[in-house]
């Protein structure tokens, strides 16, 4: 049984949800850096270029780290 | 630039996140900033949630209809349902007004849409459905570089 | 789980990345692995590109139609155009066959779709259009953890 467990663990492929979060955090880091460098917010294409992925994929990734959508927050935060 | 898409999906709460990603990813062709994308996503979420909860009373067999049109730097988003409709639109748009306080709704959906988008028009016929038209112009790609 | 959506969009090459993400985002409800989602995205790209390039000869005013249905762990994806159609489907499906060698097409689109999805069915009527139905079962979320 231990062996089967290990097999399952070692062959547990990475979930998309996990990899999307990684992309999203990278995108946010790049945004910070570019904002500092250029004193203005980068566009989604600027970030996409640095990560070498489609703009659309960054949008999808960013949604994966969105707080559970709150219908109250946006106005009061 | 000109582009167009339309989508319909079941009125399931899972599809709220889906709808906002669809619109945001379409809007990404206008090269917005992450903040501008977040504004659009929030507005779409509110409108889609309203259709599911108020329009269809969470009947998951119903369809929500969404259209997006890009023209120059502006995205127009239309969200429609064939649900209950709104009796008094002016009252519904008031901040904090909600017809479902028992669901702990905030009553801020329309206010959020109006705040985060440049334009929002509500039309509705009682018993026939509701249509929200929103527009936002993406300014960031006009920047000089 | 059961879910459904359908979308149509202009036959513009910009919309290929969009269509890919729409399907990926819908399929993400099945909690697929990176590899599984990459397979689905690649298959959708090939089918959408075919509709744009072969179906519509890049006439950007035409619409590509896409439907997704989730049932249990299986996603069914239908991609349709009202374009030129295919005269000989068996020939078109041959690896390396392309009717547009001048565009440096690889002729591997159908082979890729068949390889990356569990099922692929092509139907087409010359002068009326083409319909691709693909299915993939996401197995990975059955694991114990
Ligand atoms: N699509 C819709 N169909 C029917 N009624 C709606 C719809 N959208 C909004 N409404 C009505 O407008 C009211 C205000 O909406 P909103 O500002 O989003 O607040 P909340 O959703 O928190 O109630 C709702 O309580 C509901 O009565
Ligand atoms: N949607 C379509 N409409 C018309 N013809 C198509 C369509 N999809 C594929 N075909 C035909 O099938 C051939 C093979 O397609 P594919 O394997 O994707 O190779 P390629 O796109 O590189 O030519 C194409 O060259 C074209 O003749
Ligand atoms: Mg609301
Ligand atoms: Mg091809």
Tab-separated table of C-alpha atoms and ligand atoms in Angstrom:
chain	number	residue	atom	x	y	z
A	1	UNK	CA	0.000	0.000	0.000
A	2	UNK	CA	2.853	2.380	0.852
A	3	UNK	CA	4.288	1.732	-2.557
A	4	UNK	CA	1.019	2.472	-4.298
A	5	UNK	CA	0.726	5.690	-2.308
A	6	UNK	CA	4.198	6.712	-3.376
A	7	UNK	CA	3.380	5.840	-6.965
A	8	UNK	CA	0.274	7.966	-6.846
A	9	UNK	CA	2.151	10.826	-5.243
A	10	UNK	CA	5.058	10.697	-7.686
A	11	UNK	CA	2.720	10.482	-10.619
A	12	UNK	CA	0.351	13.097	-9.395
A	13	UNK	CA	0.421	15.465	-12.319
A	14	UNK	CA	0.285	19.169	-11.678
A	15	UNK	CA	-3.205	20.617	-11.657
A	16	UNK	CA	-3.911	23.489	-13.964
A	17	UNK	CA	-5.247	25.439	-11.029
A	18	UNK	CA	-1.790	25.281	-9.450
A	19	UNK	CA	0.112	26.353	-12.549
A	20	UNK	CA	-2.330	29.214	-13.185
A	21	UNK	CA	-1.579	30.571	-9.737
A	22	UNK	CA	2.150	30.458	-10.448
A	23	UNK	CA	1.632	32.417	-13.675
A	24	UNK	CA	-0.571	34.934	-11.884
A	25	UNK	CA	1.968	35.631	-9.140
A	26	UNK	CA	4.685	36.047	-11.751
A	27	UNK	CA	2.447	38.453	-13.671
A	28	UNK	CA	1.877	40.532	-10.538
A	29	UNK	CA	5.625	40.637	-9.822
A	30	UNK	CA	6.296	41.821	-13.347
A	31	UNK	CA	3.619	44.451	-12.973
A	32	UNK	CA	5.299	45.751	-9.809
A	33	UNK	CA	8.699	45.889	-11.461
A	34	UNK	CA	7.493	47.572	-14.666
A	35	UNK	CA	5.436	50.075	-12.714
A	36	UNK	CA	8.525	51.043	-10.728
A	37	UNK	CA	10.727	51.161	-13.817
A	38	UNK	CA	8.400	53.215	-15.990
A	39	UNK	CA	6.391	55.066	-13.346
A	40	UNK	CA	3.197	53.840	-14.937
A	41	UNK	CA	1.137	50.711	-14.949
A	42	UNK	CA	2.115	48.261	-17.662
A	43	UNK	CA	-0.532	46.922	-20.022
A	44	UNK	CA	-1.422	43.274	-20.293
A	45	UNK	CA	0.710	42.999	-23.461
A	46	UNK	CA	3.761	44.341	-21.664
A	47	UNK	CA	3.355	41.587	-19.102
A	48	UNK	CA	2.541	38.947	-21.712
A	49	UNK	CA	5.735	39.794	-23.580
A	50	UNK	CA	7.859	39.286	-20.456
A	51	UNK	CA	6.211	35.956	-19.663
A	52	UNK	CA	6.106	34.898	-23.297
A	53	UNK	CA	2.501	33.732	-23.129
A	54	UNK	CA	-0.772	34.976	-24.630
A	55	UNK	CA	-2.547	37.959	-23.039
A	56	UNK	CA	-5.637	35.773	-22.748
A	57	UNK	CA	-3.718	33.222	-20.700
A	58	UNK	CA	-2.638	35.896	-18.238
A	59	UNK	CA	-6.262	36.945	-17.812
A	60	UNK	CA	-7.208	33.338	-17.092
A	61	UNK	CA	-4.336	32.967	-14.627
A	62	UNK	CA	-5.159	36.175	-12.764
A	63	UNK	CA	-8.701	34.977	-12.256
A	64	UNK	CA	-7.356	31.923	-10.440
A	65	UNK	CA	-6.019	34.080	-7.599
A	66	UNK	CA	-9.011	36.386	-7.451
A	67	UNK	CA	-10.541	36.488	-3.999
A	68	UNK	CA	-13.803	34.681	-3.884
A	69	UNK	CA	-15.831	37.344	-5.593
A	70	UNK	CA	-17.352	39.676	-3.072
A	71	UNK	CA	-20.310	41.740	-4.032
A	72	UNK	CA	-19.697	44.023	-1.068
A	73	UNK	CA	-16.020	44.828	-1.190
A	74	UNK	CA	-15.295	46.835	-4.294
A	75	UNK	CA	-17.137	49.924	-3.139
A	76	UNK	CA	-16.069	49.980	0.457
A	77	UNK	CA	-12.455	48.868	0.253
B	1	UNK	CA	-10.032	47.610	-34.329
B	2	UNK	CA	-13.337	45.829	-34.620
B	3	UNK	CA	-14.276	42.514	-33.129
B	4	UNK	CA	-17.373	40.671	-32.022
B	5	UNK	CA	-18.410	37.614	-30.049
B	6	UNK	CA	-21.513	36.314	-28.370
B	7	UNK	CA	-21.942	33.560	-25.852
B	8	UNK	CA	-24.703	31.888	-23.917
B	9	UNK	CA	-24.313	29.619	-20.915
B	10	UNK	CA	-26.387	27.925	-18.228
B	11	UNK	CA	-27.444	30.079	-15.285
B	12	UNK	CA	-25.182	28.196	-12.876
B	13	UNK	CA	-23.114	30.011	-10.293
B	14	UNK	CA	-19.965	28.259	-11.591
B	15	UNK	CA	-20.452	30.112	-14.831
B	16	UNK	CA	-20.083	33.511	-13.238
B	17	UNK	CA	-16.298	33.096	-13.026
B	18	UNK	CA	-16.343	31.644	-16.520
B	19	UNK	CA	-18.258	34.609	-17.956
B	20	UNK	CA	-15.957	37.174	-16.419
B	21	UNK	CA	-12.874	35.388	-17.774
B	22	UNK	CA	-14.451	35.193	-21.233
B	23	UNK	CA	-15.172	38.921	-21.329
B	24	UNK	CA	-11.852	39.912	-19.761
B	25	UNK	CA	-9.937	37.746	-22.160
B	26	UNK	CA	-11.818	39.211	-25.126
B	27	UNK	CA	-11.168	42.707	-23.761
B	28	UNK	CA	-7.465	41.934	-23.467
B	29	UNK	CA	-7.251	42.607	-27.218
B	30	UNK	CA	-7.564	46.294	-26.304
B	31	UNK	CA	-4.403	45.949	-24.239
B	32	UNK	CA	-5.783	47.179	-20.907
B	33	UNK	CA	-3.968	47.291	-17.592
B	34	UNK	CA	-4.665	44.696	-14.912
B	35	UNK	CA	-6.758	47.310	-13.081
B	36	UNK	CA	-8.920	47.966	-16.106
B	37	UNK	CA	-9.409	44.212	-16.537
B	38	UNK	CA	-10.422	43.927	-12.889
B	39	UNK	CA	-13.049	46.670	-13.363
B	40	UNK	CA	-14.572	44.872	-16.329
B	41	UNK	CA	-14.564	41.543	-14.521
B	42	UNK	CA	-16.296	42.988	-11.495
B	43	UNK	CA	-19.026	44.618	-13.586
B	44	UNK	CA	-19.626	41.435	-15.578
B	45	UNK	CA	-19.788	39.393	-12.382
B	46	UNK	CA	-22.454	41.665	-10.948
B	47	UNK	CA	-24.601	41.575	-14.074
B	48	UNK	CA	-24.322	37.811	-14.510
B	49	UNK	CA	-25.036	37.196	-10.826
B	50	UNK	CA	-28.133	39.358	-11.100
B	51	UNK	CA	-29.414	37.355	-14.065
B	52	UNK	CA	-28.846	34.077	-12.246
B	53	UNK	CA	-30.216	35.112	-8.845
B	54	UNK	CA	-32.864	37.698	-9.632
B	55	UNK	CA	-33.700	36.968	-13.260
B	56	UNK	CA	-33.905	33.207	-13.001
B	57	UNK	CA	-34.219	32.586	-9.245
B	58	UNK	CA	-31.282	30.192	-9.645
B	59	UNK	CA	-33.049	27.928	-12.137
B	60	UNK	CA	-29.917	26.364	-13.622
B	61	UNK	CA	-31.653	25.180	-16.753
B	62	UNK	CA	-31.992	28.754	-18.047
B	63	UNK	CA	-29.517	30.558	-20.280
B	64	UNK	CA	-27.694	33.842	-19.791
B	65	UNK	CA	-26.781	35.706	-23.016
B	66	UNK	CA	-23.688	37.824	-23.338
B	67	UNK	CA	-22.435	39.862	-26.305
B	68	UNK	CA	-19.203	41.806	-26.673
B	69	UNK	CA	-18.322	44.284	-29.369
B	70	UNK	CA	-14.983	46.006	-29.675
B	71	UNK	CA	-14.766	49.171	-31.707
B	72	UNK	CA	-11.605	51.238	-31.605
B	73	UNK	CA	-10.715	51.426	-27.909
B	74	UNK	CA	-14.185	50.775	-26.573
B	75	UNK	CA	-15.741	47.537	-25.474
B	76	UNK	CA	-19.508	47.229	-25.340
B	77	UNK	CA	-20.862	44.398	-23.210
B	78	UNK	CA	-24.496	43.297	-23.313
B	79	UNK	CA	-25.807	40.857	-20.695
B	80	UNK	CA	-29.330	39.543	-21.080
B	81	UNK	CA	-31.723	37.118	-19.471
B	82	UNK	CA	-35.262	36.003	-20.281
B	83	UNK	CA	-36.182	35.980	-16.634
B	84	UNK	CA	-38.429	37.811	-14.189
B	85	UNK	CA	-37.635	41.339	-15.273
B	86	UNK	CA	-37.532	44.440	-13.063
B	87	UNK	CA	-40.672	46.325	-12.105
B	88	UNK	CA	-39.096	49.630	-11.139
B	89	UNK	CA	-35.676	50.168	-12.665
B	90	UNK	CA	-35.053	53.500	-10.926
B	91	UNK	CA	-35.645	51.927	-7.536
B	92	UNK	CA	-33.556	48.850	-8.413
B	93	UNK	CA	-30.610	51.094	-9.309
B	94	UNK	CA	-30.605	52.869	-5.941
B	95	UNK	CA	-27.530	52.025	-3.874
B	96	UNK	CA	-28.329	49.473	-1.167
B	97	UNK	CA	-31.709	48.582	-2.648
B	98	UNK	CA	-32.207	44.834	-2.863
B	99	UNK	CA	-35.324	42.764	-3.315
B	100	UNK	CA	-33.616	39.775	-1.699
B	101	UNK	CA	-32.328	40.954	1.678
B	102	UNK	CA	-32.853	37.399	2.947
B	103	UNK	CA	-29.970	36.279	0.686
B	104	UNK	CA	-27.723	38.916	2.235
B	105	UNK	CA	-27.434	40.726	-1.063
B	106	UNK	CA	-25.679	44.066	-0.764
B	107	UNK	CA	-27.895	46.010	-3.129
B	108	UNK	CA	-24.733	47.477	-4.666
B	109	UNK	CA	-24.613	45.595	-7.968
B	110	UNK	CA	-25.893	48.371	-10.208
B	111	UNK	CA	-23.821	50.951	-8.338
B	112	UNK	CA	-20.703	48.845	-8.902
B	113	UNK	CA	-21.467	48.480	-12.617
B	114	UNK	CA	-22.018	52.213	-12.975
B	115	UNK	CA	-18.841	53.018	-11.084
B	116	UNK	CA	-16.530	50.604	-12.856
B	117	UNK	CA	-17.801	51.121	-16.389
B	118	UNK	CA	-18.099	54.366	-18.386
B	119	UNK	CA	-21.733	53.772	-19.240
B	120	UNK	CA	-24.497	51.447	-18.078
B	121	UNK	CA	-28.039	51.224	-19.407
B	122	UNK	CA	-30.666	48.901	-17.932
B	123	UNK	CA	-33.789	47.913	-19.789
B	124	UNK	CA	-36.297	45.388	-18.566
B	125	UNK	CA	-39.812	44.134	-19.127
B	126	UNK	CA	-41.570	42.498	-16.211
B	127	UNK	CA	-42.003	38.798	-16.910
B	128	UNK	CA	-39.883	38.969	-20.047
B	129	UNK	CA	-36.364	39.700	-18.969
B	130	UNK	CA	-33.577	42.189	-18.398
B	131	UNK	CA	-30.830	43.630	-20.565
B	132	UNK	CA	-27.762	45.496	-19.349
B	133	UNK	CA	-25.592	47.415	-21.810
B	134	UNK	CA	-22.223	48.577	-20.515
B	135	UNK	CA	-19.359	50.360	-22.219
B	136	UNK	CA	-15.799	51.038	-21.266
B	137	UNK	CA	-13.062	52.793	-23.171
B	138	UNK	CA	-9.546	51.516	-22.554
B	139	UNK	CA	-7.288	54.516	-22.266
B	140	UNK	CA	-4.035	52.847	-21.425
B	141	UNK	CA	-3.135	51.850	-24.949
B	142	UNK	CA	-3.289	55.489	-26.013
B	143	UNK	CA	-0.191	56.140	-23.964
B	144	UNK	CA	2.817	57.545	-25.758
B	145	UNK	CA	5.912	55.436	-25.714
C	1	UNK	CA	-21.641	17.467	-13.303
C	2	UNK	CA	-23.439	18.954	-16.246
C	3	UNK	CA	-22.743	22.253	-17.906
C	4	UNK	CA	-23.191	23.902	-21.277
C	5	UNK	CA	-22.122	26.954	-23.201
C	6	UNK	CA	-22.018	28.114	-26.774
C	7	UNK	CA	-20.132	30.950	-28.354
C	8	UNK	CA	-19.677	32.496	-31.763
C	9	UNK	CA	-16.984	34.932	-32.814
C	10	UNK	CA	-15.600	36.591	-35.926
C	11	UNK	CA	-13.225	34.495	-38.030
C	12	UNK	CA	-10.240	36.661	-37.122
C	13	UNK	CA	-6.878	35.172	-36.261
C	14	UNK	CA	-6.848	37.214	-33.008
C	15	UNK	CA	-9.790	35.131	-31.860
C	16	UNK	CA	-7.881	31.885	-31.991
C	17	UNK	CA	-6.110	32.561	-28.678
C	18	UNK	CA	-9.424	33.793	-27.307
C	19	UNK	CA	-11.278	30.610	-28.279
C	20	UNK	CA	-8.537	28.503	-26.737
C	21	UNK	CA	-8.802	30.280	-23.406
C	22	UNK	CA	-12.614	30.184	-23.439
C	23	UNK	CA	-12.571	26.407	-23.760
C	24	UNK	CA	-9.710	26.048	-21.271
C	25	UNK	CA	-11.560	28.133	-18.749
C	26	UNK	CA	-14.778	26.165	-19.209
C	27	UNK	CA	-12.889	22.855	-19.011
C	28	UNK	CA	-11.126	23.961	-15.834
C	29	UNK	CA	-14.311	23.004	-13.955
C	30	UNK	CA	-13.130	19.413	-14.406
C	31	UNK	CA	-9.881	20.197	-12.603
C	32	UNK	CA	-7.650	18.885	-15.378
C	33	UNK	CA	-3.865	18.651	-15.324
C	34	UNK	CA	-1.676	21.076	-17.267
C	35	UNK	CA	-1.094	18.414	-19.885
C	36	UNK	CA	-4.772	17.695	-20.338
C	37	UNK	CA	-5.626	21.368	-20.744
C	38	UNK	CA	-2.716	21.839	-23.146
C	39	UNK	CA	-4.087	18.978	-25.268
C	40	UNK	CA	-7.540	20.548	-25.363
C	41	UNK	CA	-6.183	23.996	-26.214
C	42	UNK	CA	-4.068	22.627	-29.031
C	43	UNK	CA	-6.990	20.702	-30.528
C	44	UNK	CA	-9.271	23.760	-30.329
C	45	UNK	CA	-6.603	25.913	-31.981
C	46	UNK	CA	-6.290	23.527	-34.883
C	47	UNK	CA	-10.031	23.324	-35.449
C	48	UNK	CA	-10.583	27.087	-35.183
C	49	UNK	CA	-7.620	27.828	-37.463
C	50	UNK	CA	-9.040	25.410	-40.015
C	51	UNK	CA	-12.405	27.165	-39.969
C	52	UNK	CA	-10.762	30.565	-40.412
C	53	UNK	CA	-8.228	29.605	-43.071
C	54	UNK	CA	-9.867	26.760	-44.990
C	55	UNK	CA	-13.544	27.260	-44.203
C	56	UNK	CA	-13.696	31.018	-44.689
C	57	UNK	CA	-10.491	31.790	-46.628
C	58	UNK	CA	-9.780	34.382	-43.941
C	59	UNK	CA	-12.960	36.366	-44.561
C	60	UNK	CA	-13.088	38.093	-41.173
C	61	UNK	CA	-16.763	38.988	-41.437
C	62	UNK	CA	-17.788	35.323	-40.996
C	63	UNK	CA	-18.578	33.606	-37.710
C	64	UNK	CA	-17.068	30.520	-36.119
C	65	UNK	CA	-19.405	28.572	-33.789
C	66	UNK	CA	-18.187	26.705	-30.742
C	67	UNK	CA	-20.169	24.626	-28.265
C	68	UNK	CA	-18.985	22.915	-25.092
C	69	UNK	CA	-20.858	20.394	-23.048
C	70	UNK	CA	-19.606	18.889	-19.812
C	71	UNK	CA	-21.110	15.673	-18.596
C	72	UNK	CA	-19.483	13.906	-15.670
C	73	UNK	CA	-15.770	13.967	-16.466
C	74	UNK	CA	-16.124	14.341	-20.201
C	75	UNK	CA	-16.018	17.518	-22.225
C	76	UNK	CA	-17.524	17.554	-25.692
C	77	UNK	CA	-16.409	20.371	-27.975
C	78	UNK	CA	-18.127	21.186	-31.254
C	79	UNK	CA	-16.527	23.644	-33.689
C	80	UNK	CA	-18.487	24.651	-36.768
C	81	UNK	CA	-18.275	26.977	-39.725
C	82	UNK	CA	-20.621	27.767	-42.610
C	83	UNK	CA	-17.720	27.908	-45.021
C	84	UNK	CA	-16.357	26.032	-48.025
C	85	UNK	CA	-16.714	22.521	-46.671
C	86	UNK	CA	-14.459	19.540	-47.392
C	87	UNK	CA	-14.814	17.483	-50.543
C	88	UNK	CA	-13.020	14.353	-49.377
C	89	UNK	CA	-12.878	13.989	-45.615
C	90	UNK	CA	-10.792	10.794	-45.668
C	91	UNK	CA	-8.133	12.507	-47.745
C	92	UNK	CA	-8.244	15.667	-45.628
C	93	UNK	CA	-7.610	13.611	-42.481
C	94	UNK	CA	-4.442	11.993	-43.871
C	95	UNK	CA	-1.339	13.142	-41.997
C	96	UNK	CA	0.583	15.766	-44.005
C	97	UNK	CA	-2.285	16.353	-46.444
C	98	UNK	CA	-2.972	20.043	-46.967
C	99	UNK	CA	-4.871	21.840	-49.698
C	100	UNK	CA	-2.912	25.035	-48.987
C	101	UNK	CA	0.779	24.113	-49.239
C	102	UNK	CA	1.414	27.697	-50.394
C	103	UNK	CA	0.538	28.901	-46.876
C	104	UNK	CA	3.100	26.518	-45.408
C	105	UNK	CA	0.406	24.557	-43.626
C	106	UNK	CA	1.694	21.381	-42.028
C	107	UNK	CA	-1.263	19.185	-42.914
C	108	UNK	CA	-1.175	17.856	-39.355
C	109	UNK	CA	-4.254	19.590	-37.915
C	110	UNK	CA	-6.612	16.615	-37.974
C	111	UNK	CA	-3.858	14.276	-36.817
C	112	UNK	CA	-3.193	16.542	-33.837
C	113	UNK	CA	-6.907	16.685	-32.957
C	114	UNK	CA	-7.213	12.899	-33.169
C	115	UNK	CA	-4.093	12.366	-31.088
C	116	UNK	CA	-4.823	14.870	-28.335
C	117	UNK	CA	-8.517	14.128	-27.913
C	118	UNK	CA	-10.226	10.808	-27.141
C	119	UNK	CA	-12.583	11.116	-30.059
C	120	UNK	CA	-12.880	13.285	-33.152
C	121	UNK	CA	-15.608	13.212	-35.773
C	122	UNK	CA	-15.574	15.386	-38.887
C	123	UNK	CA	-18.665	16.056	-40.933
C	124	UNK	CA	-18.814	18.437	-43.834
C	125	UNK	CA	-20.921	19.400	-46.814
C	126	UNK	CA	-19.180	21.028	-49.738
C	127	UNK	CA	-20.257	24.654	-50.017
C	128	UNK	CA	-22.166	24.509	-46.720
C	129	UNK	CA	-19.621	24.083	-43.973
C	130	UNK	CA	-17.732	21.840	-41.617
C	131	UNK	CA	-18.392	20.505	-38.133
C	132	UNK	CA	-15.841	18.938	-35.810
C	133	UNK	CA	-16.982	17.077	-32.708
C	134	UNK	CA	-14.286	16.215	-30.183
C	135	UNK	CA	-14.465	14.556	-26.791
C	136	UNK	CA	-12.031	14.166	-23.970
C	137	UNK	CA	-12.471	12.535	-20.595
C	138	UNK	CA	-10.513	14.067	-17.763
C	139	UNK	CA	-9.283	11.088	-15.798
C	140	UNK	CA	-6.945	12.710	-13.382
C	141	UNK	CA	-9.460	14.051	-10.911
C	142	UNK	CA	-10.460	10.529	-9.965
C	143	UNK	CA	-7.245	10.118	-8.006
C	144	UNK	CA	-7.297	9.667	-4.239
C	145	UNK	CA	-5.529	12.244	-2.193
D	1	LIG	N1	-31.424	40.519	-14.101
D	1	LIG	C1	-32.345	40.897	-13.192
D	1	LIG	N2	-33.586	40.372	-13.214
D	1	LIG	C2	-34.509	40.735	-12.291
D	1	LIG	N3	-34.276	41.640	-11.304
D	1	LIG	C3	-33.067	42.216	-11.239
D	1	LIG	C4	-32.047	41.867	-12.161
D	1	LIG	N4	-30.939	42.588	-11.849
D	1	LIG	C5	-31.260	43.334	-10.786
D	1	LIG	N5	-32.546	43.122	-10.404
D	1	LIG	C6	-33.250	43.798	-9.289
D	1	LIG	O1	-32.498	44.936	-8.931
D	1	LIG	C7	-32.160	44.867	-7.539
D	1	LIG	C8	-30.835	45.556	-7.305
D	1	LIG	O2	-29.789	44.852	-7.918
D	1	LIG	P1	-28.314	44.986	-7.343
D	1	LIG	O3	-27.974	46.445	-7.294
D	1	LIG	O4	-27.415	44.128	-8.120
D	1	LIG	O5	-28.452	44.464	-5.841
D	1	LIG	P2	-28.565	42.966	-5.288
D	1	LIG	O6	-28.218	42.015	-6.395
D	1	LIG	O7	-27.571	42.908	-4.183
D	1	LIG	O8	-29.996	42.787	-4.834
D	1	LIG	C9	-32.199	43.396	-7.202
D	1	LIG	O9	-32.405	43.173	-5.828
D	1	LIG	C10	-33.353	42.903	-8.052
D	1	LIG	O10	-34.584	43.195	-7.447
D	2	LIG	N1	-13.064	23.883	-41.605
D	2	LIG	C1	-12.603	23.474	-42.807
D	2	LIG	N2	-13.204	23.906	-43.939
D	2	LIG	C2	-12.753	23.516	-45.150
D	2	LIG	N3	-11.694	22.675	-45.319
D	2	LIG	C3	-11.064	22.212	-44.230
D	2	LIG	C4	-11.480	22.584	-42.924
D	2	LIG	N4	-10.670	21.956	-42.042
D	2	LIG	C5	-9.801	21.235	-42.762
D	2	LIG	N5	-10.022	21.376	-44.083
D	2	LIG	C6	-9.280	20.704	-45.180
D	2	LIG	O1	-8.537	19.626	-44.627
D	2	LIG	C7	-7.148	19.786	-44.916
D	2	LIG	C8	-6.316	19.225	-43.795
D	2	LIG	O2	-6.485	19.977	-42.602
D	2	LIG	P1	-5.311	19.963	-41.536
D	2	LIG	O3	-4.999	18.538	-41.187
D	2	LIG	O4	-5.679	20.861	-40.413
D	2	LIG	O5	-4.046	20.541	-42.321
D	2	LIG	P2	-3.712	22.057	-42.738
D	2	LIG	O6	-4.639	22.986	-41.993
D	2	LIG	O7	-2.293	22.233	-42.328
D	2	LIG	O8	-3.936	22.154	-44.214
D	2	LIG	C9	-6.964	21.269	-45.142
D	2	LIG	O9	-5.837	21.552	-45.949
D	2	LIG	C10	-8.270	21.628	-45.849
D	2	LIG	O10	-8.226	21.288	-47.203
D	3	LIG	MG1	-26.683	42.200	-7.694
D	4	LIG	MG1	-5.115	22.859	-40.021
